[in-house]
């Protein structure tokens, strides 16, 4: 987290642009790599000013264009236009005006071409529901000061949310990621919902931090899955999710429960996790599975094991000599795995190592 000396307050501007912004955001005072607006700069307190990239043909960002110039810019957009508003503060009215300018007349859905929102600041709740991104969609280091709604959105190219900050709840339910979905080092301060999301390409959440519940229930994973070093303060749910390829989940830290109830793994699975509970009720392993756990109480009730499943109490914290995952929420001297239920499980397909039964 950036320290106060490295942050500034974004404020001022037109009613549809950056009107009366009172959001204090962790935005570095180092100038961005693009030609930036600079509105509000002060040689002592804020030498950079507004970080928004210049709108093509102008010397300010979209938020600080005067009204006639902003209207002219928006009028020139059509469905599928490429968008570049890196570093720009976007209020709800300004984002809505942009979405209307990009609306597809046939479907009524806002449709983006190649999209750049790197380091953009969404000052209000961001409603991007049913949006279509037909090129790469880059939200790297974007800040969502309020809730973010991507319900039913479709990403044809890579969707890059690396290091993004979601300060409010985050809803990607029923979104479609045809290419890569990159959320490495993203921060989710409130509930994050990826219900019924389709991940057609790699789904990467390495070192992401979830401060509230994270739900991937009924999601479809068709490519590489990466949660290396991710941290979950509360529940992580993959209930009823389907994994179509060889999956390695973790190593990760979950302070409470990992829910795999009803999930289907069509190819081999390796799960490495430190958690309070791991629920595998009705989980279907159609190939081999290796569950390497620490601290957890494991429920395997009615799990379907078509191939050998191995459960191991991992001997030490996960990671490597250069980077060991912090297990601060868990007892220092207690890492045993307790198997709480084997009801209706084919014991011939299941092996246990360094475990204890309750």
PDB file of C-alpha atoms in Angstrom, residues 89-287:
ATOM      1  CA  UNK A  89     -10.862  10.039 -13.365  1.00  0.00           C
ATOM      2  CA  UNK A  90     -14.277   8.792 -14.465  1.00  0.00           C
ATOM      3  CA  UNK A  91     -17.437   9.780 -12.625  1.00  0.00           C
ATOM      4  CA  UNK A  92     -20.654   7.828 -13.119  1.00  0.00           C
ATOM      5  CA  UNK A  93     -22.136  10.433 -15.544  1.00  0.00           C
ATOM      6  CA  UNK A  94     -18.961  10.534 -17.618  1.00  0.00           C
ATOM      7  CA  UNK A  95     -18.741   6.745 -17.820  1.00  0.00           C
ATOM      8  CA  UNK A  96     -22.412   6.565 -18.779  1.00  0.00           C
ATOM      9  CA  UNK A  97     -21.877   9.114 -21.564  1.00  0.00           C
ATOM     10  CA  UNK A  98     -18.969   7.020 -22.854  1.00  0.00           C
ATOM     11  CA  UNK A  99     -21.030   3.826 -22.786  1.00  0.00           C
ATOM     12  CA  UNK A 100     -23.872   5.502 -24.674  1.00  0.00           C
ATOM     13  CA  UNK A 101     -21.455   6.690 -27.351  1.00  0.00           C
ATOM     14  CA  UNK A 102     -20.229   3.103 -27.818  1.00  0.00           C
ATOM     15  CA  UNK A 103     -23.656   1.482 -27.882  1.00  0.00           C
ATOM     16  CA  UNK A 104     -24.292  -1.076 -30.605  1.00  0.00           C
ATOM     17  CA  UNK A 105     -27.580  -0.072 -32.305  1.00  0.00           C
ATOM     18  CA  UNK A 106     -28.491  -3.706 -32.958  1.00  0.00           C
ATOM     19  CA  UNK A 107     -27.847  -5.238 -29.536  1.00  0.00           C
ATOM     20  CA  UNK A 108     -27.995  -2.138 -27.360  1.00  0.00           C
ATOM     21  CA  UNK A 109     -24.778  -3.265 -25.691  1.00  0.00           C
ATOM     22  CA  UNK A 110     -21.812  -0.905 -25.313  1.00  0.00           C
ATOM     23  CA  UNK A 111     -19.065  -2.331 -27.502  1.00  0.00           C
ATOM     24  CA  UNK A 112     -15.394  -1.466 -27.082  1.00  0.00           C
ATOM     25  CA  UNK A 113     -12.529  -2.122 -29.438  1.00  0.00           C
ATOM     26  CA  UNK A 114      -9.034  -2.165 -27.956  1.00  0.00           C
ATOM     27  CA  UNK A 115      -9.460  -0.605 -24.512  1.00  0.00           C
ATOM     28  CA  UNK A 116      -6.988   1.117 -22.190  1.00  0.00           C
ATOM     29  CA  UNK A 117      -8.087   2.036 -18.689  1.00  0.00           C
ATOM     30  CA  UNK A 118      -4.675   1.560 -17.041  1.00  0.00           C
ATOM     31  CA  UNK A 119      -4.586   3.492 -13.739  1.00  0.00           C
ATOM     32  CA  UNK A 120      -8.015   4.976 -14.427  1.00  0.00           C
ATOM     33  CA  UNK A 121      -9.983   6.051 -11.361  1.00  0.00           C
ATOM     34  CA  UNK A 122     -13.667   5.049 -11.339  1.00  0.00           C
ATOM     35  CA  UNK A 123     -14.906   7.416  -8.664  1.00  0.00           C
ATOM     36  CA  UNK A 124     -18.444   6.042  -8.376  1.00  0.00           C
ATOM     37  CA  UNK A 125     -20.062   2.658  -8.860  1.00  0.00           C
ATOM     38  CA  UNK A 126     -18.954   1.483 -12.303  1.00  0.00           C
ATOM     39  CA  UNK A 127     -21.756  -0.130 -14.314  1.00  0.00           C
ATOM     40  CA  UNK A 128     -20.192  -2.019 -17.224  1.00  0.00           C
ATOM     41  CA  UNK A 129     -22.878  -4.672 -17.403  1.00  0.00           C
ATOM     42  CA  UNK A 130     -23.359  -6.445 -20.748  1.00  0.00           C
ATOM     43  CA  UNK A 131     -20.383  -4.579 -22.192  1.00  0.00           C
ATOM     44  CA  UNK A 132     -18.477  -6.233 -25.037  1.00  0.00           C
ATOM     45  CA  UNK A 133     -14.725  -5.846 -25.376  1.00  0.00           C
ATOM     46  CA  UNK A 134     -13.704  -6.978 -28.844  1.00  0.00           C
ATOM     47  CA  UNK A 135      -9.985  -6.282 -28.374  1.00  0.00           C
ATOM     48  CA  UNK A 136      -7.640  -6.424 -25.421  1.00  0.00           C
ATOM     49  CA  UNK A 137      -9.201  -4.751 -22.354  1.00  0.00           C
ATOM     50  CA  UNK A 138      -6.539  -3.345 -20.047  1.00  0.00           C
ATOM     51  CA  UNK A 139      -7.515  -2.171 -16.563  1.00  0.00           C
ATOM     52  CA  UNK A 140      -4.051  -2.589 -15.049  1.00  0.00           C
ATOM     53  CA  UNK A 141      -3.721  -0.657 -11.763  1.00  0.00           C
ATOM     54  CA  UNK A 142      -7.211   0.800 -12.234  1.00  0.00           C
ATOM     55  CA  UNK A 143      -8.967   1.886  -9.044  1.00  0.00           C
ATOM     56  CA  UNK A 144     -12.665   1.171  -8.527  1.00  0.00           C
ATOM     57  CA  UNK A 145     -13.530   3.439  -5.599  1.00  0.00           C
ATOM     58  CA  UNK A 146     -17.023   1.960  -5.326  1.00  0.00           C
ATOM     59  CA  UNK A 147     -18.654  -1.228  -6.606  1.00  0.00           C
ATOM     60  CA  UNK A 148     -17.803  -2.610 -10.044  1.00  0.00           C
ATOM     61  CA  UNK A 149     -20.455  -4.387 -12.108  1.00  0.00           C
ATOM     62  CA  UNK A 150     -19.353  -6.472 -15.099  1.00  0.00           C
ATOM     63  CA  UNK A 151     -22.424  -8.714 -15.059  1.00  0.00           C
ATOM     64  CA  UNK A 152     -22.745 -10.489 -18.419  1.00  0.00           C
ATOM     65  CA  UNK A 153     -19.796  -8.693 -19.993  1.00  0.00           C
ATOM     66  CA  UNK A 154     -17.827 -10.435 -22.746  1.00  0.00           C
ATOM     67  CA  UNK A 155     -14.085 -10.184 -23.328  1.00  0.00           C
ATOM     68  CA  UNK A 156     -12.876 -11.421 -26.702  1.00  0.00           C
ATOM     69  CA  UNK A 157      -9.225 -10.484 -26.163  1.00  0.00           C
ATOM     70  CA  UNK A 158      -7.141 -10.600 -23.015  1.00  0.00           C
ATOM     71  CA  UNK A 159      -8.743  -8.955 -19.969  1.00  0.00           C
ATOM     72  CA  UNK A 160      -5.976  -7.494 -17.814  1.00  0.00           C
ATOM     73  CA  UNK A 161      -6.915  -6.382 -14.295  1.00  0.00           C
ATOM     74  CA  UNK A 162      -3.450  -6.922 -12.814  1.00  0.00           C
ATOM     75  CA  UNK A 163      -2.871  -4.792  -9.688  1.00  0.00           C
ATOM     76  CA  UNK A 164      -6.356  -3.314  -9.941  1.00  0.00           C
ATOM     77  CA  UNK A 165      -8.024  -2.236  -6.687  1.00  0.00           C
ATOM     78  CA  UNK A 166     -11.696  -2.994  -6.106  1.00  0.00           C
ATOM     79  CA  UNK A 167     -12.651  -0.970  -3.035  1.00  0.00           C
ATOM     80  CA  UNK A 168     -16.313  -1.956  -3.251  1.00  0.00           C
ATOM     81  CA  UNK A 169     -18.067  -5.184  -4.163  1.00  0.00           C
ATOM     82  CA  UNK A 170     -17.132  -6.705  -7.491  1.00  0.00           C
ATOM     83  CA  UNK A 171     -19.565  -8.592  -9.734  1.00  0.00           C
ATOM     84  CA  UNK A 172     -18.395 -10.515 -12.808  1.00  0.00           C
ATOM     85  CA  UNK A 173     -21.292 -12.986 -12.758  1.00  0.00           C
ATOM     86  CA  UNK A 174     -21.989 -14.640 -16.143  1.00  0.00           C
ATOM     87  CA  UNK A 175     -19.075 -12.821 -17.761  1.00  0.00           C
ATOM     88  CA  UNK A 176     -17.236 -14.542 -20.604  1.00  0.00           C
ATOM     89  CA  UNK A 177     -13.459 -14.451 -20.911  1.00  0.00           C
ATOM     90  CA  UNK A 178     -12.607 -15.956 -24.302  1.00  0.00           C
ATOM     91  CA  UNK A 179      -8.879 -15.292 -23.922  1.00  0.00           C
ATOM     92  CA  UNK A 180      -6.810 -14.683 -20.793  1.00  0.00           C
ATOM     93  CA  UNK A 181      -8.241 -13.253 -17.562  1.00  0.00           C
ATOM     94  CA  UNK A 182      -5.381 -11.709 -15.605  1.00  0.00           C
ATOM     95  CA  UNK A 183      -6.014 -10.570 -12.017  1.00  0.00           C
ATOM     96  CA  UNK A 184      -2.535 -11.021 -10.575  1.00  0.00           C
ATOM     97  CA  UNK A 185      -1.883  -8.865  -7.480  1.00  0.00           C
ATOM     98  CA  UNK A 186      -5.412  -7.431  -7.660  1.00  0.00           C
ATOM     99  CA  UNK A 187      -7.001  -6.337  -4.372  1.00  0.00           C
ATOM    100  CA  UNK A 188     -10.644  -7.066  -3.592  1.00  0.00           C
ATOM    101  CA  UNK A 189     -11.787  -5.231  -0.461  1.00  0.00           C
ATOM    102  CA  UNK A 190     -15.371  -6.514  -0.481  1.00  0.00           C
ATOM    103  CA  UNK A 191     -17.203  -9.523  -1.885  1.00  0.00           C
ATOM    104  CA  UNK A 192     -16.007 -10.728  -5.300  1.00  0.00           C
ATOM    105  CA  UNK A 193     -18.488 -12.755  -7.341  1.00  0.00           C
ATOM    106  CA  UNK A 194     -17.489 -14.734 -10.441  1.00  0.00           C
ATOM    107  CA  UNK A 195     -20.684 -16.817 -10.528  1.00  0.00           C
ATOM    108  CA  UNK A 196     -21.165 -18.822 -13.766  1.00  0.00           C
ATOM    109  CA  UNK A 197     -18.186 -17.140 -15.385  1.00  0.00           C
ATOM    110  CA  UNK A 198     -16.654 -18.849 -18.416  1.00  0.00           C
ATOM    111  CA  UNK A 199     -12.854 -18.780 -18.525  1.00  0.00           C
ATOM    112  CA  UNK A 200     -11.958 -19.875 -22.047  1.00  0.00           C
ATOM    113  CA  UNK A 201      -8.299 -18.935 -21.631  1.00  0.00           C
ATOM    114  CA  UNK A 202      -5.922 -18.800 -18.665  1.00  0.00           C
ATOM    115  CA  UNK A 203      -7.452 -17.605 -15.379  1.00  0.00           C
ATOM    116  CA  UNK A 204      -4.634 -16.073 -13.362  1.00  0.00           C
ATOM    117  CA  UNK A 205      -5.123 -14.720  -9.854  1.00  0.00           C
ATOM    118  CA  UNK A 206      -1.598 -15.112  -8.502  1.00  0.00           C
ATOM    119  CA  UNK A 207      -0.991 -13.108  -5.304  1.00  0.00           C
ATOM    120  CA  UNK A 208      -4.459 -11.572  -5.479  1.00  0.00           C
ATOM    121  CA  UNK A 209      -5.888 -10.532  -2.107  1.00  0.00           C
ATOM    122  CA  UNK A 210      -9.535 -11.075  -1.217  1.00  0.00           C
ATOM    123  CA  UNK A 211     -10.617  -9.358   2.005  1.00  0.00           C
ATOM    124  CA  UNK A 212     -14.162 -10.724   1.840  1.00  0.00           C
ATOM    125  CA  UNK A 213     -15.835 -13.764   0.261  1.00  0.00           C
ATOM    126  CA  UNK A 214     -14.791 -14.889  -3.198  1.00  0.00           C
ATOM    127  CA  UNK A 215     -17.228 -16.937  -5.258  1.00  0.00           C
ATOM    128  CA  UNK A 216     -16.433 -18.921  -8.406  1.00  0.00           C
ATOM    129  CA  UNK A 217     -19.506 -21.125  -8.121  1.00  0.00           C
ATOM    130  CA  UNK A 218     -20.631 -22.795 -11.364  1.00  0.00           C
ATOM    131  CA  UNK A 219     -17.679 -21.280 -13.201  1.00  0.00           C
ATOM    132  CA  UNK A 220     -16.158 -23.072 -16.187  1.00  0.00           C
ATOM    133  CA  UNK A 221     -12.369 -23.293 -16.375  1.00  0.00           C
ATOM    134  CA  UNK A 222     -11.181 -24.468 -19.792  1.00  0.00           C
ATOM    135  CA  UNK A 223      -7.514 -23.482 -19.563  1.00  0.00           C
ATOM    136  CA  UNK A 224      -4.711 -22.855 -17.074  1.00  0.00           C
ATOM    137  CA  UNK A 225      -5.766 -21.883 -13.539  1.00  0.00           C
ATOM    138  CA  UNK A 226      -3.320 -20.003 -11.315  1.00  0.00           C
ATOM    139  CA  UNK A 227      -3.964 -18.892  -7.736  1.00  0.00           C
ATOM    140  CA  UNK A 228      -0.346 -19.071  -6.584  1.00  0.00           C
ATOM    141  CA  UNK A 229       0.109 -17.033  -3.417  1.00  0.00           C
ATOM    142  CA  UNK A 230      -3.469 -15.733  -3.411  1.00  0.00           C
ATOM    143  CA  UNK A 231      -4.943 -14.870  -0.008  1.00  0.00           C
ATOM    144  CA  UNK A 232      -8.590 -15.218   0.999  1.00  0.00           C
ATOM    145  CA  UNK A 233      -9.702 -13.682   4.280  1.00  0.00           C
ATOM    146  CA  UNK A 234     -13.033 -15.510   4.183  1.00  0.00           C
ATOM    147  CA  UNK A 235     -14.670 -18.199   2.057  1.00  0.00           C
ATOM    148  CA  UNK A 236     -13.392 -19.286  -1.347  1.00  0.00           C
ATOM    149  CA  UNK A 237     -16.094 -21.119  -3.267  1.00  0.00           C
ATOM    150  CA  UNK A 238     -15.711 -23.284  -6.364  1.00  0.00           C
ATOM    151  CA  UNK A 239     -19.005 -25.100  -5.730  1.00  0.00           C
ATOM    152  CA  UNK A 240     -20.459 -26.699  -8.886  1.00  0.00           C
ATOM    153  CA  UNK A 241     -17.550 -25.337 -10.954  1.00  0.00           C
ATOM    154  CA  UNK A 242     -16.181 -27.391 -13.858  1.00  0.00           C
ATOM    155  CA  UNK A 243     -12.453 -27.740 -14.555  1.00  0.00           C
ATOM    156  CA  UNK A 244     -11.804 -29.165 -18.001  1.00  0.00           C
ATOM    157  CA  UNK A 245      -8.008 -29.323 -17.982  1.00  0.00           C
ATOM    158  CA  UNK A 246      -5.168 -30.332 -15.706  1.00  0.00           C
ATOM    159  CA  UNK A 247      -5.515 -27.892 -12.799  1.00  0.00           C
ATOM    160  CA  UNK A 248      -3.064 -26.691 -10.169  1.00  0.00           C
ATOM    161  CA  UNK A 249      -4.857 -24.551  -7.596  1.00  0.00           C
ATOM    162  CA  UNK A 250      -2.536 -22.814  -5.174  1.00  0.00           C
ATOM    163  CA  UNK A 251      -0.585 -22.855  -3.086  1.00  0.00           C
ATOM    164  CA  UNK A 252      -2.920 -20.362  -1.446  1.00  0.00           C
ATOM    165  CA  UNK A 253      -4.064 -19.181   1.968  1.00  0.00           C
ATOM    166  CA  UNK A 254      -7.738 -19.180   2.967  1.00  0.00           C
ATOM    167  CA  UNK A 255      -8.498 -18.045   6.509  1.00  0.00           C
ATOM    168  CA  UNK A 256     -11.850 -19.832   6.521  1.00  0.00           C
ATOM    169  CA  UNK A 257     -13.403 -22.338   4.073  1.00  0.00           C
ATOM    170  CA  UNK A 258     -12.560 -23.630   0.613  1.00  0.00           C
ATOM    171  CA  UNK A 259     -15.775 -24.972  -0.895  1.00  0.00           C
ATOM    172  CA  UNK A 260     -15.410 -27.542  -3.691  1.00  0.00           C
ATOM    173  CA  UNK A 261     -18.852 -29.050  -3.168  1.00  0.00           C
ATOM    174  CA  UNK A 262     -20.247 -30.472  -6.397  1.00  0.00           C
ATOM    175  CA  UNK A 263     -17.248 -29.323  -8.436  1.00  0.00           C
ATOM    176  CA  UNK A 264     -16.172 -31.498 -11.369  1.00  0.00           C
ATOM    177  CA  UNK A 265     -12.524 -32.064 -12.265  1.00  0.00           C
ATOM    178  CA  UNK A 266     -12.283 -33.756 -15.644  1.00  0.00           C
ATOM    179  CA  UNK A 267      -8.478 -33.849 -15.639  1.00  0.00           C
ATOM    180  CA  UNK A 268      -5.842 -34.201 -12.879  1.00  0.00           C
ATOM    181  CA  UNK A 269      -6.008 -31.773  -9.969  1.00  0.00           C
ATOM    182  CA  UNK A 270      -3.389 -30.555  -7.540  1.00  0.00           C
ATOM    183  CA  UNK A 271      -4.726 -28.441  -4.690  1.00  0.00           C
ATOM    184  CA  UNK A 272      -2.258 -26.848  -2.267  1.00  0.00           C
ATOM    185  CA  UNK A 273      -3.850 -24.797   0.476  1.00  0.00           C
ATOM    186  CA  UNK A 274      -3.726 -23.739   4.088  1.00  0.00           C
ATOM    187  CA  UNK A 275      -7.329 -23.366   5.235  1.00  0.00           C
ATOM    188  CA  UNK A 276      -9.628 -23.877   8.205  1.00  0.00           C
ATOM    189  CA  UNK A 277     -11.987 -26.146   6.260  1.00  0.00           C
ATOM    190  CA  UNK A 278     -12.001 -27.831   2.855  1.00  0.00           C
ATOM    191  CA  UNK A 279     -15.402 -29.116   1.755  1.00  0.00           C
ATOM    192  CA  UNK A 280     -15.423 -31.743  -1.002  1.00  0.00           C
ATOM    193  CA  UNK A 281     -19.004 -32.927  -0.588  1.00  0.00           C
ATOM    194  CA  UNK A 282     -20.179 -34.523  -3.877  1.00  0.00           C
ATOM    195  CA  UNK A 283     -16.985 -33.396  -5.609  1.00  0.00           C
ATOM    196  CA  UNK A 284     -16.292 -35.468  -8.723  1.00  0.00           C
ATOM    197  CA  UNK A 285     -12.709 -36.384  -9.606  1.00  0.00           C
ATOM    198  CA  UNK A 286     -12.766 -38.013 -13.020  1.00  0.00           C
ATOM    199  CA  UNK A 287      -8.995 -38.223 -12.997  1.00  0.00           C
TER     200      UNK A 287
END
